[in-house]
Each structure stands twice: as C-alpha cells, then as structure tokens.
Tab-separated table of C-alpha atoms and ligand atoms in Angstrom:
chain	number	residue	atom	x	y	z
A	1	MET	CA	10.307	9.627	32.318
A	2	LYS	CA	10.175	13.045	30.778
A	3	VAL	CA	7.124	13.969	28.723
A	4	GLN	CA	7.521	17.273	26.972
A	5	LEU	CA	4.578	19.645	26.879
A	6	LYS	CA	5.536	20.555	23.320
A	7	TYR	CA	5.105	16.927	22.310
A	8	LEU	CA	1.744	16.673	24.018
A	9	MET	CA	0.498	19.795	22.288
A	10	ALA	CA	1.766	18.761	18.873
A	11	THR	CA	0.956	15.116	18.840
A	12	VAL	CA	-1.031	13.527	21.616
A	13	LEU	CA	-3.787	16.107	22.070
A	14	PRO	CA	-4.726	16.386	18.381
A	15	ALA	CA	-4.566	12.598	18.165
A	16	CYS	CA	-7.016	12.328	21.064
A	17	ILE	CA	-9.412	14.727	19.453
A	18	LEU	CA	-9.172	13.243	15.995
A	19	THR	CA	-9.161	9.562	16.694
A	20	LEU	CA	-12.523	9.532	18.442
A	21	ASN	CA	-12.010	9.069	22.120
A	22	ALA	CA	-8.591	7.540	21.542
A	23	CYS	CA	-7.632	8.741	24.997
A	24	ASN	CA	-10.754	7.590	26.859
A	25	HIS	CA	-10.670	3.960	25.960
A	26	PRO	CA	-8.352	1.180	26.979
A	27	GLN	CA	-5.837	0.211	24.312
A	28	SER	CA	-6.576	-2.862	22.271
A	29	SER	CA	-2.929	-3.785	22.440
A	30	THR	CA	-0.852	-4.667	25.472
A	31	THR	CA	1.900	-2.328	24.250
A	32	GLN	CA	2.586	0.442	26.740
A	33	THR	CA	1.856	4.014	25.808
A	34	THR	CA	5.045	5.442	27.252
A	35	MET	CA	7.054	8.237	25.664
A	36	THR	CA	10.673	9.272	25.824
A	37	ASP	CA	11.423	12.917	25.162
A	38	SER	CA	9.784	13.848	21.867
A	39	VAL	CA	9.595	10.377	20.349
A	40	PRO	CA	6.448	8.374	21.007
A	41	THR	CA	6.561	4.715	21.833
A	42	TYR	CA	4.644	3.407	18.897
A	43	LYS	CA	1.566	1.361	19.675
A	44	LEU	CA	-1.313	-0.257	17.872
A	45	PRO	CA	-4.310	2.046	17.457
A	46	ASP	CA	-7.282	1.883	19.737
A	47	SER	CA	-9.808	-0.504	18.201
A	48	THR	CA	-12.835	1.678	19.038
A	49	GLY	CA	-12.534	3.739	15.855
A	50	PHE	CA	-12.715	0.554	13.790
A	51	GLU	CA	-15.910	-0.895	15.332
A	52	GLN	CA	-18.687	0.068	12.952
A	53	THR	CA	-21.539	-1.421	10.977
A	54	ILE	CA	-21.356	-0.422	7.317
A	55	ASP	CA	-23.962	-1.660	4.821
A	56	GLY	CA	-25.081	-4.169	7.443
A	57	LYS	CA	-21.581	-5.582	7.883
A	58	LYS	CA	-19.427	-5.310	10.991
A	59	THR	CA	-15.966	-3.837	10.830
A	60	HIS	CA	-13.184	-4.534	13.322
A	61	LEU	CA	-9.495	-4.155	13.913
A	62	TYR	CA	-7.704	-7.520	13.855
A	63	ILE	CA	-4.370	-7.931	15.615
A	64	LEU	CA	-1.711	-10.361	14.390
A	65	LYS	CA	1.349	-11.279	16.464
A	66	ASN	CA	4.444	-13.350	15.801
A	67	LYS	CA	6.984	-15.095	18.036
A	68	ASN	CA	9.339	-12.075	18.122
A	69	GLY	CA	6.833	-9.600	19.475
A	70	ALA	CA	6.097	-7.986	16.108
A	71	GLU	CA	2.449	-6.930	15.773
A	72	ALA	CA	0.208	-5.939	12.885
A	73	ALA	CA	-3.241	-4.353	12.887
A	74	ILE	CA	-5.570	-4.899	9.932
A	75	THR	CA	-9.140	-3.753	9.435
A	76	ASN	CA	-11.670	-5.445	7.176
A	77	PHE	CA	-12.702	-1.960	5.998
A	78	GLY	CA	-10.864	-2.084	2.674
A	79	GLY	CA	-8.640	-4.881	4.007
A	80	ARG	CA	-6.252	-2.196	5.222
A	81	LEU	CA	-2.947	-2.765	6.937
A	82	VAL	CA	-3.239	-0.107	9.638
A	83	SER	CA	-0.073	-0.628	11.686
A	84	LEU	CA	3.008	-2.804	11.801
A	85	LEU	CA	5.336	-2.757	14.791
A	86	VAL	CA	8.842	-4.082	14.116
A	87	PRO	CA	12.126	-3.531	16.003
A	88	ASP	CA	14.655	-0.847	14.997
A	89	LYS	CA	18.439	-1.177	15.426
A	90	THR	CA	18.138	-0.469	19.169
A	91	GLY	CA	15.340	-2.992	19.639
A	92	LYS	CA	12.663	-0.326	20.031
A	93	MET	CA	9.346	-1.183	18.342
A	94	VAL	CA	8.580	1.174	15.471
A	95	ASP	CA	5.330	1.485	13.507
A	96	VAL	CA	6.457	1.531	9.869
A	97	ILE	CA	2.967	1.964	8.382
A	98	GLU	CA	1.470	5.399	7.807
A	99	GLY	CA	-2.287	5.326	8.206
A	100	ALA	CA	-5.291	6.734	10.022
A	101	GLY	CA	-6.528	6.021	13.538
A	102	SER	CA	-10.128	5.198	12.668
A	103	ILE	CA	-12.397	4.243	9.764
A	104	ASP	CA	-13.830	7.768	9.723
A	105	ASP	CA	-10.334	9.178	9.308
A	106	TYR	CA	-9.537	6.672	6.548
A	107	LYS	CA	-12.657	7.857	4.709
A	108	LYS	CA	-11.410	11.447	4.877
A	109	VAL	CA	-8.224	10.457	3.001
A	110	ALA	CA	-9.946	7.997	0.671
A	111	SER	CA	-8.125	9.138	-2.454
A	112	ALA	CA	-4.778	8.138	-0.952
A	113	TYR	CA	-5.773	4.453	-0.505
A	114	PHE	CA	-3.790	4.153	2.746
A	115	GLY	CA	-2.961	0.495	3.462
A	116	ALA	CA	-5.816	-0.865	1.355
A	117	ILE	CA	-6.293	-3.886	-0.854
A	118	ILE	CA	-6.738	-2.507	-4.341
A	119	GLY	CA	-8.932	-3.970	-7.071
A	120	ARG	CA	-10.469	-5.026	-9.300
A	121	TYR	CA	-7.710	-3.358	-11.264
A	122	GLY	CA	-4.814	-1.821	-9.319
A	123	ASN	CA	-3.300	1.242	-11.013
A	124	ARG	CA	-4.714	2.999	-14.069
A	125	ILE	CA	-6.796	1.966	-17.059
A	126	GLY	CA	-6.491	4.555	-19.832
A	127	LYS	CA	-9.680	6.483	-20.670
A	128	GLY	CA	-11.576	4.124	-18.355
A	129	GLN	CA	-12.088	1.711	-21.226
A	130	PHE	CA	-10.977	-1.662	-22.445
A	131	THR	CA	-12.089	-4.349	-24.863
A	132	LEU	CA	-12.214	-7.978	-23.832
A	133	GLU	CA	-13.190	-10.815	-26.166
A	134	GLY	CA	-14.592	-8.255	-28.612
A	135	LYS	CA	-16.764	-6.438	-26.064
A	136	GLU	CA	-16.078	-2.885	-24.921
A	137	TYR	CA	-16.300	-2.064	-21.213
A	138	ASN	CA	-16.617	1.441	-19.788
A	139	LEU	CA	-15.536	2.237	-16.254
A	140	PHE	CA	-15.967	5.205	-13.945
A	141	LYS	CA	-13.185	7.743	-14.522
A	142	ASN	CA	-12.007	8.785	-11.082
A	143	ASN	CA	-8.551	10.069	-12.043
A	144	GLY	CA	-8.769	12.728	-14.731
A	145	PRO	CA	-9.519	10.911	-17.986
A	146	ASN	CA	-8.607	7.518	-16.471
A	147	THR	CA	-9.788	4.899	-13.998
A	148	LEU	CA	-7.537	4.445	-10.955
A	149	HIS	CA	-7.479	1.592	-8.453
A	150	GLY	CA	-10.826	0.042	-9.339
A	151	GLY	CA	-12.949	3.153	-9.930
A	152	LYS	CA	-15.444	4.932	-7.704
A	153	PHE	CA	-15.997	2.097	-5.235
A	154	GLY	CA	-12.840	0.030	-5.224
A	155	TYR	CA	-11.957	-2.822	-2.896
A	156	ASP	CA	-10.353	-0.216	-0.611
A	157	HIS	CA	-13.908	0.615	0.505
A	158	ALA	CA	-15.338	-2.907	0.499
A	159	ILE	CA	-16.242	-4.528	3.800
A	160	TRP	CA	-14.383	-7.812	3.594
A	161	ASP	CA	-15.503	-10.935	5.443
A	162	ALA	CA	-12.748	-11.703	7.906
A	163	LYS	CA	-11.616	-14.824	9.698
A	164	GLN	CA	-8.616	-14.827	11.998
A	165	VAL	CA	-7.465	-18.437	11.719
A	166	ASP	CA	-4.624	-18.200	14.229
A	167	SER	CA	-2.636	-15.541	16.094
A	168	SER	CA	-0.662	-14.585	12.992
A	169	THR	CA	-3.071	-15.155	10.085
A	170	LEU	CA	-6.135	-13.291	8.844
A	171	ILE	CA	-8.197	-14.436	5.860
A	172	LEU	CA	-10.299	-11.853	4.043
A	173	THR	CA	-12.857	-12.729	1.398
A	174	TYR	CA	-14.989	-10.606	-0.889
A	175	LEU	CA	-17.360	-11.309	-3.740
A	176	SER	CA	-17.051	-8.581	-6.338
A	177	LYS	CA	-20.278	-8.834	-8.317
A	178	ASP	CA	-20.615	-9.064	-12.090
A	179	MET	CA	-20.394	-5.506	-13.542
A	180	GLU	CA	-19.485	-3.944	-10.187
A	181	GLU	CA	-17.680	-0.755	-11.253
A	182	GLY	CA	-18.186	-1.928	-14.839
A	183	PHE	CA	-15.969	-5.028	-14.656
A	184	PRO	CA	-17.429	-8.264	-16.037
A	185	GLY	CA	-17.772	-11.465	-14.027
A	186	ASN	CA	-18.459	-12.371	-10.417
A	187	LEU	CA	-15.006	-12.385	-8.884
A	188	ASP	CA	-14.516	-14.481	-5.752
A	189	ILE	CA	-11.500	-13.121	-3.905
A	190	LYS	CA	-9.476	-14.405	-0.992
A	191	VAL	CA	-6.624	-12.400	0.522
A	192	THR	CA	-4.531	-13.922	3.299
A	193	TYR	CA	-2.420	-11.702	5.532
A	194	GLN	CA	0.219	-13.497	7.559
A	195	LEU	CA	2.691	-12.008	10.018
A	196	THR	CA	5.597	-14.415	9.658
A	197	ASP	CA	8.147	-15.298	12.323
A	198	ASP	CA	10.876	-13.571	10.333
A	199	ASN	CA	9.023	-10.254	10.664
A	200	GLY	CA	7.409	-10.369	7.271
A	201	VAL	CA	3.928	-9.409	6.197
A	202	LYS	CA	2.989	-11.973	3.583
A	203	ILE	CA	-0.042	-11.263	1.433
A	204	ASP	CA	-1.463	-14.050	-0.726
A	205	TYR	CA	-4.119	-13.167	-3.264
A	206	GLU	CA	-6.458	-15.674	-4.911
A	207	ALA	CA	-9.421	-15.125	-7.205
A	208	ALA	CA	-11.725	-16.934	-9.600
A	209	THR	CA	-14.296	-15.595	-12.058
A	210	ASP	CA	-17.388	-16.880	-13.876
A	211	LYS	CA	-16.842	-14.672	-16.971
A	212	PRO	CA	-13.671	-13.448	-18.690
A	213	THR	CA	-12.413	-10.384	-16.821
A	214	VAL	CA	-9.270	-8.406	-15.971
A	215	VAL	CA	-7.708	-8.569	-12.490
A	216	ASN	CA	-4.760	-6.773	-10.899
A	217	LEU	CA	-4.777	-6.931	-7.108
A	218	THR	CA	-2.276	-5.160	-4.887
A	219	ASN	CA	-1.818	-3.594	-1.481
A	220	HIS	CA	-1.397	0.162	-1.081
A	221	SER	CA	0.489	0.412	2.193
A	222	TYR	CA	2.440	3.591	2.829
A	223	PHE	CA	5.732	2.944	4.576
A	224	ASN	CA	8.000	5.197	6.580
A	225	LEU	CA	10.868	3.038	7.816
A	226	ASN	CA	11.949	5.755	10.246
A	227	GLY	CA	8.500	5.432	11.820
A	228	ALA	CA	5.066	6.738	10.922
A	229	GLY	CA	4.844	10.482	11.431
A	230	SER	CA	8.616	10.903	11.699
A	231	GLY	CA	8.978	13.179	8.667
A	232	THR	CA	10.500	12.945	5.207
A	233	ILE	CA	11.264	9.710	3.385
A	234	LEU	CA	13.696	11.461	1.043
A	235	ASN	CA	16.721	10.105	2.931
A	236	HIS	CA	15.574	6.482	2.763
A	237	SER	CA	17.758	4.431	0.451
A	238	VAL	CA	16.098	2.413	-2.286
A	239	GLN	CA	17.314	-0.416	-4.449
A	240	ILE	CA	15.026	-1.865	-7.134
A	241	PHE	CA	16.167	-4.821	-9.188
A	242	ALA	CA	14.686	-3.600	-12.453
A	243	ASP	CA	16.650	-2.812	-15.622
A	244	ASN	CA	13.534	-1.364	-17.237
A	245	TYR	CA	10.461	0.667	-16.426
A	246	THR	CA	7.284	1.722	-18.207
A	247	PRO	CA	7.396	5.475	-18.977
A	248	VAL	CA	4.089	7.338	-18.825
A	249	ASP	CA	2.286	10.281	-20.400
A	250	SER	CA	1.175	13.319	-18.408
A	251	THR	CA	-1.909	11.424	-17.143
A	252	LEU	CA	0.317	8.570	-15.898
A	253	ILE	CA	-0.781	6.087	-18.568
A	254	PRO	CA	2.133	4.031	-19.946
A	255	THR	CA	3.266	5.009	-23.422
A	256	GLY	CA	3.568	1.287	-24.166
A	257	LYS	CA	7.366	1.412	-24.220
A	258	ILE	CA	9.556	-0.621	-21.932
A	259	ASP	CA	12.605	1.602	-21.486
A	260	PRO	CA	15.952	0.988	-19.809
A	261	VAL	CA	16.503	2.812	-16.512
A	262	LYS	CA	20.249	3.134	-17.111
A	263	GLY	CA	21.399	6.745	-17.142
A	264	THR	CA	18.042	8.003	-15.759
A	265	PRO	CA	16.819	8.914	-12.235
A	266	PHE	CA	14.975	5.570	-12.357
A	267	ASP	CA	18.169	3.556	-12.061
A	268	PHE	CA	18.087	2.057	-8.559
A	269	ALA	CA	20.397	-0.866	-9.364
A	270	LYS	CA	22.675	0.450	-6.623
A	271	PRO	CA	21.099	1.904	-3.462
A	272	GLU	CA	20.211	5.582	-3.899
A	273	THR	CA	18.285	7.886	-1.627
A	274	ILE	CA	14.757	8.728	-2.773
A	275	GLY	CA	15.642	12.425	-2.686
A	276	ALA	CA	18.926	12.257	-4.621
A	277	ARG	CA	17.406	12.810	-8.072
A	278	ILE	CA	13.693	13.383	-7.406
A	279	GLU	CA	13.883	17.073	-8.394
A	280	ASP	CA	15.880	16.423	-11.607
A	281	LYS	CA	14.474	18.101	-14.705
A	282	ASP	CA	13.450	14.756	-16.135
A	283	GLN	CA	10.206	14.620	-18.126
A	284	GLN	CA	9.146	11.358	-16.460
A	285	LEU	CA	9.645	12.803	-12.978
A	286	ILE	CA	7.720	15.884	-14.088
A	287	ASN	CA	4.852	13.690	-15.383
A	288	GLY	CA	4.760	11.746	-12.101
A	289	LYS	CA	5.354	14.801	-9.865
A	290	GLY	CA	8.131	12.615	-8.474
A	291	TYR	CA	8.349	8.829	-8.561
A	292	ASP	CA	5.002	7.281	-9.511
A	293	HIS	CA	6.138	4.649	-11.986
A	294	ASN	CA	5.983	0.958	-12.695
A	295	PHE	CA	9.309	-0.880	-12.677
A	296	VAL	CA	9.711	-4.033	-14.750
A	297	LEU	CA	11.248	-6.494	-12.329
A	298	ASN	CA	14.242	-8.523	-13.511
A	299	GLN	CA	13.163	-11.535	-11.487
A	300	HIS	CA	10.010	-12.240	-9.617
A	301	ALA	CA	10.172	-15.233	-7.350
A	302	ASP	CA	9.978	-15.747	-3.628
A	303	THR	CA	13.706	-16.511	-3.372
A	304	VAL	CA	15.210	-13.097	-4.231
A	305	PRO	CA	14.124	-9.645	-3.144
A	306	VAL	CA	12.869	-7.360	-5.911
A	307	ALA	CA	13.478	-4.211	-3.879
A	308	ILE	CA	15.322	-3.238	-0.696
A	309	ILE	CA	14.492	-0.011	1.153
A	310	LYS	CA	16.210	1.285	4.281
A	311	GLY	CA	15.276	3.923	6.837
A	312	ASP	CA	18.229	6.229	7.512
A	313	LYS	CA	17.334	6.837	11.167
A	314	THR	CA	16.121	3.470	12.443
A	315	GLY	CA	18.245	1.160	10.285
A	316	ILE	CA	15.045	-0.754	9.487
A	317	GLU	CA	15.329	-2.487	6.136
A	318	MET	CA	12.366	-3.725	4.123
A	319	ASP	CA	12.987	-6.469	1.561
A	320	ILE	CA	10.174	-7.091	-0.902
A	321	TYR	CA	9.515	-10.481	-2.491
A	322	THR	CA	6.800	-10.947	-5.074
A	323	SER	CA	5.493	-13.197	-7.790
A	324	GLU	CA	4.306	-10.120	-9.719
A	325	PRO	CA	6.191	-8.795	-12.773
A	326	GLY	CA	6.030	-5.123	-11.743
A	327	ILE	CA	6.209	-2.719	-8.836
A	328	GLN	CA	4.797	0.811	-8.685
A	329	PHE	CA	7.138	3.021	-6.684
A	330	TYR	CA	5.117	6.016	-5.484
A	331	SER	CA	6.980	8.644	-3.446
A	332	GLY	CA	3.947	10.210	-1.738
A	333	ASN	CA	3.797	13.119	-4.184
A	334	PHE	CA	0.091	13.781	-3.645
A	335	MET	CA	0.289	13.836	0.149
A	336	ASP	CA	-1.052	17.299	0.921
A	337	SER	CA	-0.954	17.950	4.693
A	338	LYS	CA	-4.758	18.227	4.797
A	339	ASN	CA	-5.431	15.221	7.007
A	340	THR	CA	-4.446	13.994	10.429
A	341	MET	CA	-2.903	10.585	10.717
A	342	LYS	CA	-2.541	8.035	13.547
A	343	TYR	CA	0.084	9.821	15.613
A	344	GLY	CA	-1.433	13.282	15.263
A	345	ASN	CA	0.899	14.092	12.376
A	346	LYS	CA	-0.352	15.416	9.051
A	347	ASN	CA	-0.129	13.566	5.755
A	348	ASP	CA	2.745	15.785	4.698
A	349	HIS	CA	4.283	15.673	1.239
A	350	ARG	CA	6.590	12.685	0.800
A	351	THR	CA	6.480	11.480	4.381
A	352	ALA	CA	5.641	7.930	3.267
A	353	PHE	CA	6.076	5.853	0.119
A	354	ALA	CA	4.271	2.925	-1.492
A	355	MET	CA	5.690	-0.088	-3.313
A	356	GLU	CA	2.700	-1.643	-5.058
A	357	THR	CA	3.536	-5.059	-6.486
A	358	GLN	CA	1.395	-5.572	-9.557
A	359	HIS	CA	0.941	-6.266	-13.241
A	360	PHE	CA	1.689	-3.208	-15.344
A	361	PRO	CA	-0.706	-0.246	-15.488
A	362	ASP	CA	-3.212	-0.180	-18.354
A	363	SER	CA	-2.361	-3.757	-19.385
A	364	PRO	CA	-5.877	-4.370	-20.802
A	365	ASN	CA	-5.019	-1.754	-23.483
A	366	GLN	CA	-1.342	-2.631	-23.941
A	367	PRO	CA	-0.834	-5.745	-26.072
A	368	ASN	CA	2.913	-5.937	-25.303
A	369	PHE	CA	2.440	-6.064	-21.511
A	370	PRO	CA	1.857	-9.336	-19.616
A	371	SER	CA	-1.849	-10.164	-19.745
A	372	THR	CA	-4.187	-9.437	-16.816
A	373	GLU	CA	-7.074	-11.431	-18.255
A	374	LEU	CA	-8.631	-14.095	-16.058
A	375	LYS	CA	-10.932	-16.700	-17.583
A	376	PRO	CA	-13.484	-18.965	-15.908
A	377	GLY	CA	-11.758	-22.114	-14.679
A	378	GLN	CA	-8.431	-20.320	-14.137
A	379	VAL	CA	-7.167	-19.396	-10.672
A	380	TYR	CA	-5.610	-15.992	-10.085
A	381	LYS	CA	-2.814	-16.485	-7.569
A	382	THR	CA	-0.109	-14.008	-6.563
A	383	SER	CA	1.977	-13.492	-3.469
A	384	THR	CA	3.987	-10.634	-1.996
A	385	GLU	CA	6.010	-10.433	1.182
A	386	TYR	CA	7.384	-7.325	2.877
A	387	LYS	CA	10.155	-8.533	5.214
A	388	PHE	CA	11.698	-6.318	7.875
A	389	LYS	CA	15.147	-6.570	9.442
A	390	VAL	CA	17.945	-4.441	10.932
A	391	ASP	CA	21.706	-4.559	10.573
A	392	LYS	CA	23.038	-5.779	13.874
B	1	LIG	C1	-1.187	5.369	-6.746
B	1	LIG	C2	-1.069	6.233	-7.930
B	1	LIG	C3	-0.694	7.609	-7.539
B	1	LIG	C4	-1.641	8.154	-6.488
B	1	LIG	C5	-1.701	7.204	-5.334
B	1	LIG	C6	-2.712	7.631	-4.320
B	1	LIG	O1	0.016	4.995	-6.258
B	1	LIG	O2	-0.165	5.736	-8.889
B	1	LIG	O3	-0.682	8.443	-8.655
B	1	LIG	O4	-2.913	8.288	-7.038
B	1	LIG	O5	-2.029	5.933	-5.775
B	1	LIG	O6	-2.632	8.974	-4.013
C-alpha cells in the first residue's frame, strides 16, 4: 500500500496533534486505519477525546452497529452524532458526517452546532422574545438581535444521560429545568438514536412539560456525502419536496409569508446541484448568505422522503423522512476555515450541509405557522430518519 508523504503532512499529522493523542491510543473501533493514495479509509474517532467529566457527569463516545457493517458514533456531550460510516458505490465505507475528533474540539466550534441535538427551540426566535398564555418571556440573544438554537446554553452543550440498550440503539435523556435559558416549564426529554438495518439513522424525540412552553427539537448534523473532509458540497444534488418556503429578513427571521418556490432558486422539485443557483442575485440568498431557509414540506410522514440528496463522487444518496412540517436547508455558509475537524481538514466554507427537520423558525411569534406550544399532559413526539443508499 502506498502512503503519500503529502497526505501525511496535510491530514494525518495535524489530526494527531489536534485530536489529543489520537495517534497514541488504540482505536475504539475495529475498522482498520489503512489508506490508499491520498484518500483515507474512514474510521470512527478515537474515544479518548470524548472521555471527560463535565459538571460532575461522565461523557463517552457510544458506538452503534447494524447488520450491514454500518457504524455510528454518538457522544452524550450535546447528544452529537460524531460519525456515520456507510458504503459508497464501490462498497468502501465512507464517513458522511462532518464533525470534530474530541469534545475539546467541538467546544472550539460551538457556534456551528456540529451534529448536536438542538433545543429547547431549534432555529431562531425573533428579538429573543415571545408571549405565551399572556406572559412575556425574554431569552438570551446569541445571534444578533435574535435567539438561535436554544440560547447561550442550548442542548448542544448539555451532558445527556445515556443508555445503550442494544448494539444499534442509544437512548439519551435530559431534564431541562424550568426557566433554563428563559423557557418556562421543566421539560423531560428523551431522544432515541437507532442505526437501522437499512442504513438509516432514526432519531425519535419525546418530551413532556409541567408548564405551558414552546418546544422545537432537531438534530444539527453536517453531511458531506462525498465523505467528511473531501471538499465542496456544491456539486451534491438536492431534491426537496416543498412547494413553499418561509422567506426571511436580513436577520433570518421569517417575514411571516409562506411563498411558492416556483421560479426561484429555492425550487428543488427536480434534483439540482447546491451550487447551480447559490450565487444568484436573489434577495433571499443574499439574506441567508446562501441557503439557510425553512422549506414547508408538502407531506410529512414516514412513508415518503421529504428530501433526497446525492454525493456526486461516492454515489451515496441520503433520503430524509420526517414527521415534522419543515426542514431548514443550511449550505454551510458560515463555515470559516478556522477550525480543524476529524480528518485534519478545516471547516471550509460550504464543505458540509445541514438538513434540520423542524417546526418553522420563530413560530412562537408567528400566528399563521403551526404551533410549537406544549402543554402539561401533552406528549411531544417527532421522528426523523436519514437513510443512506447507493445506486447499484
Ligand atoms: C443554523 C442556522 C444558521 C447557522 C447554523 C450554525 O442552521 O440557521 O444560520 O447559524 O445553524 O452555524
């Protein structure tokens, strides 16, 4: 096997330095660490960088496996999906999740929310304020004038209690206390990650409250279907089954309108590459600095995909199923090359994308959007599956 010096210099050595002893410790996974020419054989990260005690709670890296040899790594630090190894068109295992190699490295890129469970309210709440049952609530504004992804200390930083119930299922629980980050009600949350035998990552969310509150839980995984660290996602093709989307102002708060995508760069009814129209002089793309918008899904059920994305190099296709009414397509516009990721690559502009299944942004202030209110006695229950396959 040929290992190029150039590759070692560019990728492996920085990875060793930055992922805390990544090269001195045995791998947590049985996957071999072989390389062919300049392409690494993807592997699960070393678990050492995930073994910490934070606020008196232990963090770990949990490994899920299915019958086909697919593997996922999840940490209870923020409930983050760290890695997912699925086969490409040649059968080679490819890590389709962009992320960091240790908790310390995740903390350095905190504002990107890599792989994390997001709450109490995924996406933005305008002016960090909302009124519920006649009472006004004020939140921490961590995104210009608005609150993003739960505020200062969102669930992406919570240490979740974790229980691996079998080789393919991890249950995470977290009690989000009354008035944590300004949200009312003790919210009891359960998130179940399952690596299914048809190469899907299924995420089931459940929650219950003791006071009226607002809830919008999602997962903020960054995907690169050509493989983490393999470069641009602009040639991925995207199809989103949404006739409408929610346009936003310059601070990314919905205007309240539900507009048709037809005739705009937001029309993904037929597969289009991400890059085809991303630089169009369209006010919405200018506001989002690219795609960073909520699509109003035509159907949301577990029988039909709501979006299909394909990697141009690997042939890996991701089909998304969700019970949620919306999906935030974010094209990695704020990725700024300042941090080092799992494979020694930088978090370069638009080298990964997110598809956050959700209720619409700012729903607590938008009477014409589906409600995100949860009352005592009700059960919050949503489900999303990211399924991976290749054309044979
Ligand atoms: C969400 C937001 C984006 C950006 C990313 C994280 O997807 O909509 O604007 O903040 O999170 O960088």
